[in-house]
């Protein structure tokens, strides 16, 4: 099955981040009540900085925007410095005019995880669905915390992180010691993500090149979760030259 994914290649990580911000801003400007799906991690940091700049200098308003975040570590509360809620505060929410009550990050301390996951799914539907979901990609092809083996019909749920993901998140960027990284997370499922009207996957750096190649040119397979975007009607991969470096090679 040939994939339907649009590929945009930029020379630098910065240009790729700005392109992703441009795609997000276009949705924010074109809808009266835009609904964004957001990612955390190192990759989108520059994109959020660019959105904050557009807010300051180009009057890009988030006042009517609703946001849903992909995932959150289980066991970390919203005030924990390494929680994804705090990441979003630091990198985006504190710098734009989004209304706090319109931002939804899964609660890592929820007393009932199934109830929390069901509420998250219901709230996306009630908001009218996600207009654009921004994704990163793991070196193993994961999207959100859907590790290899996650099914195409998976929904928001509790998952166990793989040792590679724990290692990737404890290389000093977020946690300094693997022992500090929570072993489980709440994550939107593959089906939750695939229901977005559009998807932008941002990948930068050499470490992502093989996962990007597999996602675009490998089989549509649960072994590489991002390959499960191949048949999405409006999915764009925005890549820098390093992340794109294995495309076109067998
Ligand atoms: C984060 C997320 C993850 C990351 C991925 C890449 O919300 O869902 O899938 O997008 O692990 O992380 P970075 O950007 O740190 O390389």
PDB file of C-alpha atoms and ligand atoms in Angstrom:
ATOM      1  CA  UNK A   1       0.000   0.000   0.000  1.00  0.00           C
ATOM      2  CA  UNK A   2       1.652   3.298  -1.001  1.00  0.00           C
ATOM      3  CA  UNK A   3       1.472   5.805   1.831  1.00  0.00           C
ATOM      4  CA  UNK A   4      -0.574   9.029   1.530  1.00  0.00           C
ATOM      5  CA  UNK A   5       1.686  11.065   3.791  1.00  0.00           C
ATOM      6  CA  UNK A   6       2.874  14.442   2.550  1.00  0.00           C
ATOM      7  CA  UNK A   7       6.576  14.986   3.250  1.00  0.00           C
ATOM      8  CA  UNK A   8       8.019  18.475   3.760  1.00  0.00           C
ATOM      9  CA  UNK A   9      11.802  18.597   4.026  1.00  0.00           C
ATOM     10  CA  UNK A  10      13.726  21.518   5.478  1.00  0.00           C
ATOM     11  CA  UNK A  11      17.446  21.940   5.846  1.00  0.00           C
ATOM     12  CA  UNK A  12      17.661  22.679   9.575  1.00  0.00           C
ATOM     13  CA  UNK A  13      15.731  21.643  12.671  1.00  0.00           C
ATOM     14  CA  UNK A  14      14.848  25.292  13.183  1.00  0.00           C
ATOM     15  CA  UNK A  15      13.297  25.639   9.726  1.00  0.00           C
ATOM     16  CA  UNK A  16      11.337  22.415  10.261  1.00  0.00           C
ATOM     17  CA  UNK A  17      10.053  23.703  13.613  1.00  0.00           C
ATOM     18  CA  UNK A  18       8.976  26.992  12.051  1.00  0.00           C
ATOM     19  CA  UNK A  19       7.158  25.109   9.271  1.00  0.00           C
ATOM     20  CA  UNK A  20       5.241  23.060  11.869  1.00  0.00           C
ATOM     21  CA  UNK A  21       4.329  26.290  13.687  1.00  0.00           C
ATOM     22  CA  UNK A  22       3.133  27.780  10.396  1.00  0.00           C
ATOM     23  CA  UNK A  23       0.821  24.801   9.802  1.00  0.00           C
ATOM     24  CA  UNK A  24      -0.558  25.081  13.346  1.00  0.00           C
ATOM     25  CA  UNK A  25      -1.051  28.860  13.024  1.00  0.00           C
ATOM     26  CA  UNK A  26      -2.974  28.365   9.776  1.00  0.00           C
ATOM     27  CA  UNK A  27      -5.468  26.131  11.609  1.00  0.00           C
ATOM     28  CA  UNK A  28      -5.709  28.542  14.545  1.00  0.00           C
ATOM     29  CA  UNK A  29      -6.443  31.427  12.161  1.00  0.00           C
ATOM     30  CA  UNK A  30      -8.933  29.580   9.984  1.00  0.00           C
ATOM     31  CA  UNK A  31     -11.288  28.170  12.638  1.00  0.00           C
ATOM     32  CA  UNK A  32     -13.579  29.951  15.048  1.00  0.00           C
ATOM     33  CA  UNK A  33     -13.011  27.297  17.748  1.00  0.00           C
ATOM     34  CA  UNK A  34      -9.768  25.530  16.818  1.00  0.00           C
ATOM     35  CA  UNK A  35      -8.932  22.260  18.558  1.00  0.00           C
ATOM     36  CA  UNK A  36      -5.247  21.358  18.736  1.00  0.00           C
ATOM     37  CA  UNK A  37      -3.604  18.136  19.812  1.00  0.00           C
ATOM     38  CA  UNK A  38      -0.152  18.772  21.258  1.00  0.00           C
ATOM     39  CA  UNK A  39       3.034  16.858  21.982  1.00  0.00           C
ATOM     40  CA  UNK A  40       5.832  17.310  24.487  1.00  0.00           C
ATOM     41  CA  UNK A  41       9.502  16.313  24.221  1.00  0.00           C
ATOM     42  CA  UNK A  42      12.560  17.994  22.806  1.00  0.00           C
ATOM     43  CA  UNK A  43      11.338  18.171  19.206  1.00  0.00           C
ATOM     44  CA  UNK A  44       8.419  20.635  19.530  1.00  0.00           C
ATOM     45  CA  UNK A  45      10.219  23.101  21.814  1.00  0.00           C
ATOM     46  CA  UNK A  46      11.262  25.361  18.918  1.00  0.00           C
ATOM     47  CA  UNK A  47       7.786  25.089  17.402  1.00  0.00           C
ATOM     48  CA  UNK A  48       6.256  26.334  20.643  1.00  0.00           C
ATOM     49  CA  UNK A  49       8.812  29.148  20.803  1.00  0.00           C
ATOM     50  CA  UNK A  50       7.803  30.161  17.282  1.00  0.00           C
ATOM     51  CA  UNK A  51       4.078  30.081  18.171  1.00  0.00           C
ATOM     52  CA  UNK A  52       4.840  32.277  21.192  1.00  0.00           C
ATOM     53  CA  UNK A  53       6.695  34.687  18.896  1.00  0.00           C
ATOM     54  CA  UNK A  54       3.751  34.743  16.490  1.00  0.00           C
ATOM     55  CA  UNK A  55       1.478  35.518  19.417  1.00  0.00           C
ATOM     56  CA  UNK A  56       3.693  38.434  20.530  1.00  0.00           C
ATOM     57  CA  UNK A  57       4.562  39.877  17.150  1.00  0.00           C
ATOM     58  CA  UNK A  58       1.826  38.786  14.751  1.00  0.00           C
ATOM     59  CA  UNK A  59      -1.287  38.824  16.947  1.00  0.00           C
ATOM     60  CA  UNK A  60      -1.807  35.075  16.716  1.00  0.00           C
ATOM     61  CA  UNK A  61      -4.475  34.501  19.361  1.00  0.00           C
ATOM     62  CA  UNK A  62      -5.120  31.276  21.250  1.00  0.00           C
ATOM     63  CA  UNK A  63      -8.089  32.736  23.120  1.00  0.00           C
ATOM     64  CA  UNK A  64     -10.562  30.446  21.341  1.00  0.00           C
ATOM     65  CA  UNK A  65      -8.230  27.423  21.114  1.00  0.00           C
ATOM     66  CA  UNK A  66      -8.838  24.162  22.966  1.00  0.00           C
ATOM     67  CA  UNK A  67      -5.874  21.859  23.457  1.00  0.00           C
ATOM     68  CA  UNK A  68      -5.477  18.170  24.232  1.00  0.00           C
ATOM     69  CA  UNK A  69      -2.073  16.723  25.027  1.00  0.00           C
ATOM     70  CA  UNK A  70      -0.959  13.315  23.872  1.00  0.00           C
ATOM     71  CA  UNK A  71       0.263  11.875  27.124  1.00  0.00           C
ATOM     72  CA  UNK A  72       1.339  12.207  30.750  1.00  0.00           C
ATOM     73  CA  UNK A  73       3.523  10.172  33.072  1.00  0.00           C
ATOM     74  CA  UNK A  74       1.567   8.018  35.523  1.00  0.00           C
ATOM     75  CA  UNK A  75       2.302   9.028  39.098  1.00  0.00           C
ATOM     76  CA  UNK A  76       3.361  12.605  38.335  1.00  0.00           C
ATOM     77  CA  UNK A  77       0.949  15.318  39.415  1.00  0.00           C
ATOM     78  CA  UNK A  78       0.355  18.517  37.431  1.00  0.00           C
ATOM     79  CA  UNK A  79       2.750  20.445  39.684  1.00  0.00           C
ATOM     80  CA  UNK A  80       5.666  18.045  39.261  1.00  0.00           C
ATOM     81  CA  UNK A  81       8.492  19.769  37.363  1.00  0.00           C
ATOM     82  CA  UNK A  82       8.875  16.830  34.941  1.00  0.00           C
ATOM     83  CA  UNK A  83       5.158  16.405  34.294  1.00  0.00           C
ATOM     84  CA  UNK A  84       3.998  17.121  30.783  1.00  0.00           C
ATOM     85  CA  UNK A  85       1.507  19.641  32.200  1.00  0.00           C
ATOM     86  CA  UNK A  86       4.467  21.662  33.488  1.00  0.00           C
ATOM     87  CA  UNK A  87       6.313  21.213  30.194  1.00  0.00           C
ATOM     88  CA  UNK A  88       3.350  22.746  28.360  1.00  0.00           C
ATOM     89  CA  UNK A  89       3.160  25.617  30.847  1.00  0.00           C
ATOM     90  CA  UNK A  90       6.854  26.402  30.428  1.00  0.00           C
ATOM     91  CA  UNK A  91       7.044  26.089  26.655  1.00  0.00           C
ATOM     92  CA  UNK A  92       3.675  27.325  25.424  1.00  0.00           C
ATOM     93  CA  UNK A  93       0.751  28.002  27.718  1.00  0.00           C
ATOM     94  CA  UNK A  94       2.500  30.671  29.815  1.00  0.00           C
ATOM     95  CA  UNK A  95       3.506  32.585  26.663  1.00  0.00           C
ATOM     96  CA  UNK A  96       0.188  32.776  24.799  1.00  0.00           C
ATOM     97  CA  UNK A  97      -3.400  33.764  25.613  1.00  0.00           C
ATOM     98  CA  UNK A  98      -4.824  30.237  25.761  1.00  0.00           C
ATOM     99  CA  UNK A  99      -7.422  29.937  28.536  1.00  0.00           C
ATOM    100  CA  UNK A 100      -6.213  27.527  31.232  1.00  0.00           C
ATOM    101  CA  UNK A 101      -9.608  25.813  31.346  1.00  0.00           C
ATOM    102  CA  UNK A 102      -9.346  25.056  27.628  1.00  0.00           C
ATOM    103  CA  UNK A 103      -6.134  23.048  28.060  1.00  0.00           C
ATOM    104  CA  UNK A 104      -6.439  19.343  28.786  1.00  0.00           C
ATOM    105  CA  UNK A 105      -3.530  17.188  29.892  1.00  0.00           C
ATOM    106  CA  UNK A 106      -4.221  13.693  31.206  1.00  0.00           C
ATOM    107  CA  UNK A 107      -4.012  13.497  35.000  1.00  0.00           C
ATOM    108  CA  UNK A 108      -1.105  11.298  36.045  1.00  0.00           C
ATOM    109  CA  UNK A 109      -2.551  11.048  39.553  1.00  0.00           C
ATOM    110  CA  UNK A 110      -6.119  10.130  38.544  1.00  0.00           C
ATOM    111  CA  UNK A 111      -7.709   7.864  41.149  1.00  0.00           C
ATOM    112  CA  UNK A 112      -9.402   5.877  38.377  1.00  0.00           C
ATOM    113  CA  UNK A 113      -7.229   5.617  35.283  1.00  0.00           C
ATOM    114  CA  UNK A 114      -9.972   4.048  33.101  1.00  0.00           C
ATOM    115  CA  UNK A 115     -12.408   6.835  34.062  1.00  0.00           C
ATOM    116  CA  UNK A 116      -9.756   9.472  33.306  1.00  0.00           C
ATOM    117  CA  UNK A 117      -9.017   7.931  29.896  1.00  0.00           C
ATOM    118  CA  UNK A 118     -12.705   7.678  29.004  1.00  0.00           C
ATOM    119  CA  UNK A 119     -13.297  11.280  30.062  1.00  0.00           C
ATOM    120  CA  UNK A 120     -10.400  12.420  27.853  1.00  0.00           C
ATOM    121  CA  UNK A 121     -11.874  10.630  24.814  1.00  0.00           C
ATOM    122  CA  UNK A 122     -15.356  12.026  25.535  1.00  0.00           C
ATOM    123  CA  UNK A 123     -14.013  15.567  25.874  1.00  0.00           C
ATOM    124  CA  UNK A 124     -12.296  15.373  22.487  1.00  0.00           C
ATOM    125  CA  UNK A 125     -15.579  14.290  20.905  1.00  0.00           C
ATOM    126  CA  UNK A 126     -17.492  17.015  22.769  1.00  0.00           C
ATOM    127  CA  UNK A 127     -14.994  19.613  21.475  1.00  0.00           C
ATOM    128  CA  UNK A 128     -15.843  18.507  17.924  1.00  0.00           C
ATOM    129  CA  UNK A 129     -12.683  16.432  17.369  1.00  0.00           C
ATOM    130  CA  UNK A 130      -9.096  17.532  16.893  1.00  0.00           C
ATOM    131  CA  UNK A 131      -8.368  19.802  13.912  1.00  0.00           C
ATOM    132  CA  UNK A 132      -4.607  19.254  13.947  1.00  0.00           C
ATOM    133  CA  UNK A 133      -2.559  16.903  16.064  1.00  0.00           C
ATOM    134  CA  UNK A 134       1.147  17.700  16.383  1.00  0.00           C
ATOM    135  CA  UNK A 135       3.264  14.594  16.955  1.00  0.00           C
ATOM    136  CA  UNK A 136       6.887  13.720  17.549  1.00  0.00           C
ATOM    137  CA  UNK A 137       8.284  10.266  16.903  1.00  0.00           C
ATOM    138  CA  UNK A 138      10.369   7.941  19.052  1.00  0.00           C
ATOM    139  CA  UNK A 139      13.505   6.271  17.770  1.00  0.00           C
ATOM    140  CA  UNK A 140      11.474   3.037  17.816  1.00  0.00           C
ATOM    141  CA  UNK A 141       8.640   4.590  15.810  1.00  0.00           C
ATOM    142  CA  UNK A 142       6.365   5.296  18.769  1.00  0.00           C
ATOM    143  CA  UNK A 143       3.809   8.092  18.568  1.00  0.00           C
ATOM    144  CA  UNK A 144       2.597   9.504  21.878  1.00  0.00           C
ATOM    145  CA  UNK A 145       3.473   6.595  24.190  1.00  0.00           C
ATOM    146  CA  UNK A 146       2.105   4.013  21.782  1.00  0.00           C
ATOM    147  CA  UNK A 147       5.077   1.694  21.760  1.00  0.00           C
ATOM    148  CA  UNK A 148       5.585  -0.968  19.067  1.00  0.00           C
ATOM    149  CA  UNK A 149       2.760  -3.507  19.289  1.00  0.00           C
ATOM    150  CA  UNK A 150       0.098  -0.855  19.968  1.00  0.00           C
ATOM    151  CA  UNK A 151      -2.898  -1.627  17.808  1.00  0.00           C
ATOM    152  CA  UNK A 152      -4.472   0.615  15.198  1.00  0.00           C
ATOM    153  CA  UNK A 153      -7.721   0.627  17.193  1.00  0.00           C
ATOM    154  CA  UNK A 154      -6.065   1.485  20.524  1.00  0.00           C
ATOM    155  CA  UNK A 155      -7.619   4.224  22.641  1.00  0.00           C
ATOM    156  CA  UNK A 156      -6.469   6.353  25.561  1.00  0.00           C
ATOM    157  CA  UNK A 157      -5.053   4.016  28.211  1.00  0.00           C
ATOM    158  CA  UNK A 158      -2.305   3.197  30.681  1.00  0.00           C
ATOM    159  CA  UNK A 159       0.837   1.790  29.066  1.00  0.00           C
ATOM    160  CA  UNK A 160       4.247   0.565  30.166  1.00  0.00           C
ATOM    161  CA  UNK A 161       7.201   2.382  28.618  1.00  0.00           C
ATOM    162  CA  UNK A 162       9.894   0.380  26.852  1.00  0.00           C
ATOM    163  CA  UNK A 163      13.478   0.446  28.204  1.00  0.00           C
ATOM    164  CA  UNK A 164      14.536   2.428  25.073  1.00  0.00           C
ATOM    165  CA  UNK A 165      11.967   5.140  25.735  1.00  0.00           C
ATOM    166  CA  UNK A 166      12.984   5.343  29.394  1.00  0.00           C
ATOM    167  CA  UNK A 167      16.623   5.649  28.304  1.00  0.00           C
ATOM    168  CA  UNK A 168      15.765   8.294  25.660  1.00  0.00           C
ATOM    169  CA  UNK A 169      13.971  10.386  28.288  1.00  0.00           C
ATOM    170  CA  UNK A 170      16.751  10.104  30.872  1.00  0.00           C
ATOM    171  CA  UNK A 171      19.679  11.277  28.783  1.00  0.00           C
ATOM    172  CA  UNK A 172      19.912  14.450  30.814  1.00  0.00           C
ATOM    173  CA  UNK A 173      17.327  16.410  28.823  1.00  0.00           C
ATOM    174  CA  UNK A 174      14.388  15.614  31.082  1.00  0.00           C
ATOM    175  CA  UNK A 175      15.412  13.157  33.780  1.00  0.00           C
ATOM    176  CA  UNK A 176      19.087  12.731  34.649  1.00  0.00           C
ATOM    177  CA  UNK A 177      18.720   9.179  35.950  1.00  0.00           C
ATOM    178  CA  UNK A 178      16.676   6.350  34.344  1.00  0.00           C
ATOM    179  CA  UNK A 179      15.524   5.369  37.860  1.00  0.00           C
ATOM    180  CA  UNK A 180      13.609   8.670  38.061  1.00  0.00           C
ATOM    181  CA  UNK A 181      11.600   8.083  34.872  1.00  0.00           C
ATOM    182  CA  UNK A 182       8.110   6.761  35.596  1.00  0.00           C
ATOM    183  CA  UNK A 183       7.596   3.258  34.176  1.00  0.00           C
ATOM    184  CA  UNK A 184       4.036   3.893  33.031  1.00  0.00           C
ATOM    185  CA  UNK A 185       2.149   6.636  31.271  1.00  0.00           C
ATOM    186  CA  UNK A 186      -1.347   7.555  30.191  1.00  0.00           C
ATOM    187  CA  UNK A 187      -1.451   8.008  26.440  1.00  0.00           C
ATOM    188  CA  UNK A 188      -3.905   8.805  23.681  1.00  0.00           C
ATOM    189  CA  UNK A 189      -4.266   5.723  21.484  1.00  0.00           C
ATOM    190  CA  UNK A 190      -3.489   5.262  17.818  1.00  0.00           C
ATOM    191  CA  UNK A 191      -7.202   5.424  16.972  1.00  0.00           C
ATOM    192  CA  UNK A 192      -7.554   8.604  19.048  1.00  0.00           C
ATOM    193  CA  UNK A 193      -4.762  10.220  17.027  1.00  0.00           C
ATOM    194  CA  UNK A 194      -5.915   8.892  13.656  1.00  0.00           C
ATOM    195  CA  UNK A 195      -9.308  10.543  14.168  1.00  0.00           C
ATOM    196  CA  UNK A 196      -7.743  14.003  14.017  1.00  0.00           C
ATOM    197  CA  UNK A 197      -8.714  15.855  10.849  1.00  0.00           C
ATOM    198  CA  UNK A 198      -5.042  16.572  10.188  1.00  0.00           C
ATOM    199  CA  UNK A 199      -1.766  15.355  11.637  1.00  0.00           C
ATOM    200  CA  UNK A 200       1.667  16.994  11.560  1.00  0.00           C
ATOM    201  CA  UNK A 201       4.556  14.770  12.633  1.00  0.00           C
ATOM    202  CA  UNK A 202       7.740  16.722  13.290  1.00  0.00           C
ATOM    203  CA  UNK A 203      11.026  14.785  13.271  1.00  0.00           C
ATOM    204  CA  UNK A 204      14.495  16.254  13.512  1.00  0.00           C
ATOM    205  CA  UNK A 205      17.936  14.773  13.949  1.00  0.00           C
ATOM    206  CA  UNK A 206      19.787  11.674  12.834  1.00  0.00           C
ATOM    207  CA  UNK A 207      18.342   9.592  15.689  1.00  0.00           C
ATOM    208  CA  UNK A 208      14.925   9.722  14.035  1.00  0.00           C
ATOM    209  CA  UNK A 209      16.028   8.856  10.483  1.00  0.00           C
ATOM    210  CA  UNK A 210      15.446   5.096  10.653  1.00  0.00           C
ATOM    211  CA  UNK A 211      12.038   5.444  12.330  1.00  0.00           C
ATOM    212  CA  UNK A 212      11.029   8.011   9.685  1.00  0.00           C
ATOM    213  CA  UNK A 213      12.162   5.684   6.884  1.00  0.00           C
ATOM    214  CA  UNK A 214      10.230   2.758   8.380  1.00  0.00           C
ATOM    215  CA  UNK A 215       7.128   4.894   8.887  1.00  0.00           C
ATOM    216  CA  UNK A 216       7.050   6.076   5.292  1.00  0.00           C
ATOM    217  CA  UNK A 217       8.503   3.158   3.365  1.00  0.00           C
ATOM    218  CA  UNK A 218       8.070   0.181   5.689  1.00  0.00           C
ATOM    219  CA  UNK A 219       4.962  -1.916   6.074  1.00  0.00           C
ATOM    220  CA  UNK A 220       1.762  -0.557   7.600  1.00  0.00           C
ATOM    221  CA  UNK A 221       2.505  -2.373  10.815  1.00  0.00           C
ATOM    222  CA  UNK A 222       2.069  -2.222  14.572  1.00  0.00           C
ATOM    223  CA  UNK A 223       5.797  -2.905  14.800  1.00  0.00           C
ATOM    224  CA  UNK A 224       6.312   0.739  13.812  1.00  0.00           C
ATOM    225  CA  UNK A 225       3.384   2.722  15.276  1.00  0.00           C
ATOM    226  CA  UNK A 226       3.973   5.805  13.095  1.00  0.00           C
ATOM    227  CA  UNK A 227       3.534   3.630   9.978  1.00  0.00           C
ATOM    228  CA  UNK A 228      -0.123   3.376  11.059  1.00  0.00           C
ATOM    229  CA  UNK A 229      -0.508   6.960   9.790  1.00  0.00           C
ATOM    230  CA  UNK A 230       0.214   5.877   6.194  1.00  0.00           C
ATOM    231  CA  UNK A 231      -3.452   5.829   5.152  1.00  0.00           C
ATOM    232  CA  UNK A 232      -4.487   9.023   6.970  1.00  0.00           C
ATOM    233  CA  UNK A 233      -6.099  11.444   4.489  1.00  0.00           C
ATOM    234  CA  UNK A 234      -4.259  14.534   5.797  1.00  0.00           C
ATOM    235  CA  UNK A 235      -0.956  13.707   7.419  1.00  0.00           C
ATOM    236  CA  UNK A 236       2.259  15.686   6.897  1.00  0.00           C
ATOM    237  CA  UNK A 237       5.745  14.704   8.041  1.00  0.00           C
ATOM    238  CA  UNK A 238       7.916  17.793   8.533  1.00  0.00           C
ATOM    239  CA  UNK A 239      11.566  16.727   8.547  1.00  0.00           C
ATOM    240  CA  UNK A 240      14.985  18.286   8.771  1.00  0.00           C
ATOM    241  CA  UNK A 241      17.736  16.982   6.508  1.00  0.00           C
ATOM    242  CA  UNK A 242      19.071  14.583   9.151  1.00  0.00           C
ATOM    243  CA  UNK A 243      15.708  12.978   9.875  1.00  0.00           C
ATOM    244  CA  UNK A 244      15.152  12.674   6.100  1.00  0.00           C
ATOM    245  CA  UNK A 245      18.631  11.307   5.464  1.00  0.00           C
ATOM    246  CA  UNK A 246      17.584   7.687   4.935  1.00  0.00           C
ATOM    247  CA  UNK A 247      14.654   8.368   2.633  1.00  0.00           C
ATOM    248  CA  UNK A 248      15.099   7.111  -0.868  1.00  0.00           C
ATOM    249  CA  UNK A 249      17.552   4.460   0.321  1.00  0.00           C
ATOM    250  CA  UNK A 250      16.642   0.782   0.309  1.00  0.00           C
TER     251      UNK A 250
HETATM  252  C1  LIG B   1       5.553  13.305  23.738  1.00  0.00           C
HETATM  253  C2  LIG B   1       5.355  12.088  22.952  1.00  0.00           C
HETATM  254  C3  LIG B   1       6.480  11.266  22.431  1.00  0.00           C
HETATM  255  C4  LIG B   1       7.589  12.100  21.781  1.00  0.00           C
HETATM  256  C5  LIG B   1       8.707  11.215  21.265  1.00  0.00           C
HETATM  257  C6  LIG B   1       9.868  12.021  20.744  1.00  0.00           C
HETATM  258  O1  LIG B   1       4.315  13.888  24.072  1.00  0.00           O
HETATM  259  O2  LIG B   1       4.241  11.747  22.780  1.00  0.00           O
HETATM  260  O3  LIG B   1       5.992  10.364  21.476  1.00  0.00           O
HETATM  261  O4  LIG B   1       7.047  12.850  20.736  1.00  0.00           O
HETATM  262  O5  LIG B   1       9.164  10.374  22.289  1.00  0.00           O
HETATM  263  O6  LIG B   1      10.464  12.722  21.808  1.00  0.00           O
HETATM  264  P1  LIG B   1      11.571  13.833  21.549  1.00  0.00           P
HETATM  265  O7  LIG B   1      10.913  14.946  20.818  1.00  0.00           O
HETATM  266  O8  LIG B   1      12.009  14.245  22.928  1.00  0.00           O
HETATM  267  O9  LIG B   1      12.655  13.186  20.757  1.00  0.00           O
END
